[in-house]
Each structure stands twice: as C-alpha cells, then as structure tokens.
mmCIF file of N, CA and C in Angstrom:
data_model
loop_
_atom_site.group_PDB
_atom_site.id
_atom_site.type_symbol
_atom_site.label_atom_id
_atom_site.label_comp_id
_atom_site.label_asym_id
_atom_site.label_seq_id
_atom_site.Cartn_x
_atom_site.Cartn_y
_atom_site.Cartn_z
ATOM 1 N N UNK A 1 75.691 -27.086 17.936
ATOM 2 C CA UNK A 1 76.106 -26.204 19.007
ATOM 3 C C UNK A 1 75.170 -26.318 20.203
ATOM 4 N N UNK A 2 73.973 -26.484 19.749
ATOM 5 C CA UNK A 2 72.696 -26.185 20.921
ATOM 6 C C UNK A 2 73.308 -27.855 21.680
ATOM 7 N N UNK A 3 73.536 -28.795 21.377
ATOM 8 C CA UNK A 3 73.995 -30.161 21.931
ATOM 9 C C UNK A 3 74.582 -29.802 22.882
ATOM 10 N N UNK A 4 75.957 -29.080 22.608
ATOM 11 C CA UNK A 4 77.274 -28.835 23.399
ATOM 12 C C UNK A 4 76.687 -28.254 24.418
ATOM 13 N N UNK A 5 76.274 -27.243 24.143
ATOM 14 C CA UNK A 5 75.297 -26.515 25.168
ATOM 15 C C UNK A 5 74.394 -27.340 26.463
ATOM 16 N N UNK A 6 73.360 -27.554 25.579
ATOM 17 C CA UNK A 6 72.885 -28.344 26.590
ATOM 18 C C UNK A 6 73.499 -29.755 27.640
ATOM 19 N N UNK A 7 74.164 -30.204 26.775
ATOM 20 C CA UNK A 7 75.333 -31.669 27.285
ATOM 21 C C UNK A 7 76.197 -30.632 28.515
ATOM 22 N N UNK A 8 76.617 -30.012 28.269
ATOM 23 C CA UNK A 8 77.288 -29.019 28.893
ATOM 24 C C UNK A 8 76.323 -28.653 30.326
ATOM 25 N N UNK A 9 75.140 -28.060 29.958
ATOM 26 C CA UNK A 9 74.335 -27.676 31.325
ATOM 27 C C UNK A 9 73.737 -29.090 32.215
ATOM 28 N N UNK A 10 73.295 -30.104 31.177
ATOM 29 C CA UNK A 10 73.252 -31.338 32.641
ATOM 30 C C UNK A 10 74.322 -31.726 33.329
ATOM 31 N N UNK A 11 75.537 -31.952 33.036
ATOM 32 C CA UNK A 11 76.765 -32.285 33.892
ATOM 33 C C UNK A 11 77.277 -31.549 34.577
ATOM 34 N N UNK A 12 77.401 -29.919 34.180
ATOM 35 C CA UNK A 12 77.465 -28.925 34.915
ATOM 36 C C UNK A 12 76.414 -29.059 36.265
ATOM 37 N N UNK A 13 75.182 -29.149 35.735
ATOM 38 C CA UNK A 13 73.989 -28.888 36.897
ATOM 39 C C UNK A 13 74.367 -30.194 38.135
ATOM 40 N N UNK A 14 75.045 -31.606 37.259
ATOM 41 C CA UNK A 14 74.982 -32.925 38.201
ATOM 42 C C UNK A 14 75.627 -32.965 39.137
ATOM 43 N N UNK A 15 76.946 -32.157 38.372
ATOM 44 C CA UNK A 15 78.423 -31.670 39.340
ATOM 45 C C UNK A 15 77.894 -30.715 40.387
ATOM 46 N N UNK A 16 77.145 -29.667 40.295
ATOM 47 C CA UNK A 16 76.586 -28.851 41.325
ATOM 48 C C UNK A 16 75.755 -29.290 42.601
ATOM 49 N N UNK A 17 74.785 -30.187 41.619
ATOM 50 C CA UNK A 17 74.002 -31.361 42.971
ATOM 51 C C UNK A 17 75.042 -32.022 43.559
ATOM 52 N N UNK A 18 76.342 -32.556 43.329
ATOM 53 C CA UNK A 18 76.969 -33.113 44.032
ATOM 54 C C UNK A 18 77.996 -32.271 45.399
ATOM 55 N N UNK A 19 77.988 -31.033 44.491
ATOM 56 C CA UNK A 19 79.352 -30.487 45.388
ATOM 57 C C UNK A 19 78.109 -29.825 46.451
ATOM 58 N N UNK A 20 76.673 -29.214 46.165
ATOM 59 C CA UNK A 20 75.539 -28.995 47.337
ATOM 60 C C UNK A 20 75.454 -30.126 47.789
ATOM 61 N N UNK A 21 75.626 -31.377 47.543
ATOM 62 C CA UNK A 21 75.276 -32.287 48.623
ATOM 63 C C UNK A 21 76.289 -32.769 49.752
ATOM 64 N N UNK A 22 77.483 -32.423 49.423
ATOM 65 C CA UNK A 22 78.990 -32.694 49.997
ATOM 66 C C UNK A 22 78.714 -31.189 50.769
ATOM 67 N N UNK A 23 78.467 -30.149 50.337
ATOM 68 C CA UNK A 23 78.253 -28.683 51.254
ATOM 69 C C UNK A 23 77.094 -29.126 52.236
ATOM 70 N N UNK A 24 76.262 -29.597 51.856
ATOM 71 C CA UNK A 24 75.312 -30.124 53.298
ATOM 72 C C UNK A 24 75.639 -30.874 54.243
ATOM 73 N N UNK A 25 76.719 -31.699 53.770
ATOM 74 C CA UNK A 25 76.903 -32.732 54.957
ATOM 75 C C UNK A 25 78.671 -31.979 55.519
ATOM 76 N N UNK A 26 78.912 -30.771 55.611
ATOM 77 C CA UNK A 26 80.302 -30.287 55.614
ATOM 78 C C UNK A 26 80.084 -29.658 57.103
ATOM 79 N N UNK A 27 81.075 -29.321 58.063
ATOM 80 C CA UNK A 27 81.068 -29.050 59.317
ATOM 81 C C UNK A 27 80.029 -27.585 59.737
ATOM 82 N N UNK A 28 80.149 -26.351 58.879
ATOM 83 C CA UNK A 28 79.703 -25.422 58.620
ATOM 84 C C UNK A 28 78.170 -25.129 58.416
ATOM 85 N N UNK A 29 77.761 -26.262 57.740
ATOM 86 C CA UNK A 29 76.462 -26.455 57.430
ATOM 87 C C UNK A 29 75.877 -27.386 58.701
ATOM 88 N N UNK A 30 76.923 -28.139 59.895
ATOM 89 C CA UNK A 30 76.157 -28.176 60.590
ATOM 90 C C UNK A 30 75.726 -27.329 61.782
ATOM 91 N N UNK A 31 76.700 -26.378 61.524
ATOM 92 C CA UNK A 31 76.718 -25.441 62.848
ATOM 93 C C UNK A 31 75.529 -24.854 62.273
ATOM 94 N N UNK A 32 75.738 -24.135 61.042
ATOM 95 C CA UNK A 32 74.433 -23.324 60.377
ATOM 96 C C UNK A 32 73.105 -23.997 60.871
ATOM 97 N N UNK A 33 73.249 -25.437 60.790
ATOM 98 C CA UNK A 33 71.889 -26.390 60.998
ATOM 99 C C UNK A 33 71.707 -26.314 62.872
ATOM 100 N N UNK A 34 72.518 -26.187 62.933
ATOM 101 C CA UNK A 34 72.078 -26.021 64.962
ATOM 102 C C UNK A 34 71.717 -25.141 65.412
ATOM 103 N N UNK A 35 71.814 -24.031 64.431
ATOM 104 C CA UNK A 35 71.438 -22.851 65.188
ATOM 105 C C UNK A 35 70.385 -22.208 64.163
ATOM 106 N N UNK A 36 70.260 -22.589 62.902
ATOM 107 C CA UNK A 36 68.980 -21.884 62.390
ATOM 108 C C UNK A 36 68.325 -22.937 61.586
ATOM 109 N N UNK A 37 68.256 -24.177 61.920
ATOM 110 C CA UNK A 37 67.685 -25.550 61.331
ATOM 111 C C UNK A 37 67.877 -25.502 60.150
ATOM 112 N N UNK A 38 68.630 -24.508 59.657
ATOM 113 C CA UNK A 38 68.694 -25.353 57.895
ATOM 114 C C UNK A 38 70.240 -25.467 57.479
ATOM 115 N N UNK A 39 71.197 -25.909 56.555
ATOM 116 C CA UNK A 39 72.491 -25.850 56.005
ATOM 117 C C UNK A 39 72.511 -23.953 55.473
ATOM 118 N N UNK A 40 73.883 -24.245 55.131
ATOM 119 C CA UNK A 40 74.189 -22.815 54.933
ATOM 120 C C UNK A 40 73.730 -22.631 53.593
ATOM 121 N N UNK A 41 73.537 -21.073 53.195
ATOM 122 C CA UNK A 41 73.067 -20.579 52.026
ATOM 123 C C UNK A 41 73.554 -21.207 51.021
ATOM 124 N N UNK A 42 75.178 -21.531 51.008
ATOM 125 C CA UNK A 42 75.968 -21.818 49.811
ATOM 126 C C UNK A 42 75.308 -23.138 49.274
ATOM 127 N N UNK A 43 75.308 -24.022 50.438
ATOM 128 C CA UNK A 43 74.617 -25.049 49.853
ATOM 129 C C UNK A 43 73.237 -25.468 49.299
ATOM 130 N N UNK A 44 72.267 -24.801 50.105
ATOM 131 C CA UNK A 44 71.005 -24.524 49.301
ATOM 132 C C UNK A 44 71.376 -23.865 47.608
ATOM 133 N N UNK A 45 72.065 -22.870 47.778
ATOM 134 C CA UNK A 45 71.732 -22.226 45.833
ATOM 135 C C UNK A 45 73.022 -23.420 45.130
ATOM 136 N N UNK A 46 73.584 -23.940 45.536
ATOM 137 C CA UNK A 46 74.452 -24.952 44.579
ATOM 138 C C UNK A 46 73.523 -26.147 44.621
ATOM 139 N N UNK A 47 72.717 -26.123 45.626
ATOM 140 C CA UNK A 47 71.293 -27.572 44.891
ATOM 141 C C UNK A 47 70.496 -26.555 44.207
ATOM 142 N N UNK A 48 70.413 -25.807 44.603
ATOM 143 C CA UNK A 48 69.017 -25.039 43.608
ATOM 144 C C UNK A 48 69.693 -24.735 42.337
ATOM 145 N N UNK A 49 70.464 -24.412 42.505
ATOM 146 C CA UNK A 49 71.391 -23.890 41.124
ATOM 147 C C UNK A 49 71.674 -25.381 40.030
ATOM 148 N N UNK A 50 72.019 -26.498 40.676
ATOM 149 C CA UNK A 50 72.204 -27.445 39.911
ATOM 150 C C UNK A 50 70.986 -28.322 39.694
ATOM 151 N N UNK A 51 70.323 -28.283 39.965
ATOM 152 C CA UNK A 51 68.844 -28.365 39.818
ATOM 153 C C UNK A 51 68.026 -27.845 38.294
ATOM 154 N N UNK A 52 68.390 -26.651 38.564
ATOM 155 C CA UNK A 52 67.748 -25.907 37.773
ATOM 156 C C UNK A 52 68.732 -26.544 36.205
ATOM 157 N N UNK A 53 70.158 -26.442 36.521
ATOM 158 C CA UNK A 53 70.730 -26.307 35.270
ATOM 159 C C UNK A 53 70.594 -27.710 34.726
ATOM 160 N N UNK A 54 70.452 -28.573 35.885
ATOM 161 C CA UNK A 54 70.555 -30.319 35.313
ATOM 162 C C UNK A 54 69.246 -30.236 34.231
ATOM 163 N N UNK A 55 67.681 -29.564 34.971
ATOM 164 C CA UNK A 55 66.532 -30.090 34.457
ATOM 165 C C UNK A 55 66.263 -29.175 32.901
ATOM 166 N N UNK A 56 66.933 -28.345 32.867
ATOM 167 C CA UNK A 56 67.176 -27.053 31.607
ATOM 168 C C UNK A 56 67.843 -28.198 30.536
ATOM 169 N N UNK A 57 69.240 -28.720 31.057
ATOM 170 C CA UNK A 57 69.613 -29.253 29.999
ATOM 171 C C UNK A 57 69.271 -30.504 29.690
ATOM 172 N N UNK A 58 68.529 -31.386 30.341
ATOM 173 C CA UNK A 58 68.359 -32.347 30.130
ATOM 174 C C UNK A 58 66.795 -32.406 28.843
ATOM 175 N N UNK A 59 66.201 -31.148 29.236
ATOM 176 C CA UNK A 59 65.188 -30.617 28.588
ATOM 177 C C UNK A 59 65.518 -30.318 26.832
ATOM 178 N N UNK A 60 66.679 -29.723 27.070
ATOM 179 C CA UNK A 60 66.720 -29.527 25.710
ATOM 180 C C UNK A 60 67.630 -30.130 25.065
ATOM 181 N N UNK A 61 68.308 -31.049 25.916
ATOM 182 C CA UNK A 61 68.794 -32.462 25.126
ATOM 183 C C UNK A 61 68.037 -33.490 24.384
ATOM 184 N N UNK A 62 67.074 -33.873 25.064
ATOM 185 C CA UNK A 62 65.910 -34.625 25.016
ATOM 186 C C UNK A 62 65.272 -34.171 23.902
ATOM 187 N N UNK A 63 65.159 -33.044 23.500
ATOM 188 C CA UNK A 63 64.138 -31.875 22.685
ATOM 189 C C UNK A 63 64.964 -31.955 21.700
ATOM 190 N N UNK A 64 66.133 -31.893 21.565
ATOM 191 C CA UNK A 64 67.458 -31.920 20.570
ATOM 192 C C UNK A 64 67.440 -33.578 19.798
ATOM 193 N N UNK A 65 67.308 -34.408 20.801
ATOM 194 C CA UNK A 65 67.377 -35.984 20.479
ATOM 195 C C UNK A 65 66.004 -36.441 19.682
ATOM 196 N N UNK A 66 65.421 -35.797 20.044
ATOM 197 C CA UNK A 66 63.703 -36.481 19.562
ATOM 198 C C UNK A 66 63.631 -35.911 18.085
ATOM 199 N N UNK A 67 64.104 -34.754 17.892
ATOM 200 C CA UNK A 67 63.850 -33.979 16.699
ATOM 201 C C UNK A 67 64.419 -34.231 15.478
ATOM 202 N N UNK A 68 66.016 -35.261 15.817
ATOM 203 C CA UNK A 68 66.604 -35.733 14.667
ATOM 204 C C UNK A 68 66.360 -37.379 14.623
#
C-alpha cells in the first residue's frame, strides 16, 4: 500500500511541476510579472506544492525499494 502511495505522490508532484511551469509561462502570470516582478500565486504553490510532493514520494519510494 505504502508503494501505491508513494508512486502515487511523485507523479502527482511531476504533474504539478508541470502544470506550475505551463502557469508561469501563461498570459496572467505575465501581467502579474509586470507589475509585481513575480508570476501569479497559483503558480508559485503548484511548483511549491509539486515539489514538495515529488521529493516526499520519491523519498519513500526509494526507502520502500532499498528495504526489500
């Protein structure tokens, strides 16, 4: 179960880095970027967010793989 799980949170997290990186380069995020130098919120916490979940599961995949 802990597999599914974790297999589950790196692709989840990879898919998130991707759709924050497609939100950074999106029309919205550049207006956001012209007027307060950074992309919009959404896209910062969908990299931070997939970030977090990629390096969680890859952690305890790895931790899962080594042990058997």
């Amino acid at each position: 179960m802990n597999k599914i799980v974790s297999l589950a949170l790196l692709v989840g997290g990879v898919v998130l880095i991707i759709f924050g990186i497609q939100a950074t380069e999106s029309f919205s995020s550049d207006v956001s970027r012209f007027f307060t130098g950074s992309p919009t919120d959404k896209a910062v916490w969908m990299l931070i967010g997939g970030g977090a979940a990629a390096l969680v599961g890859l952690v305890v995949t790895l931790r899962n793989w080594k042990q058997n």
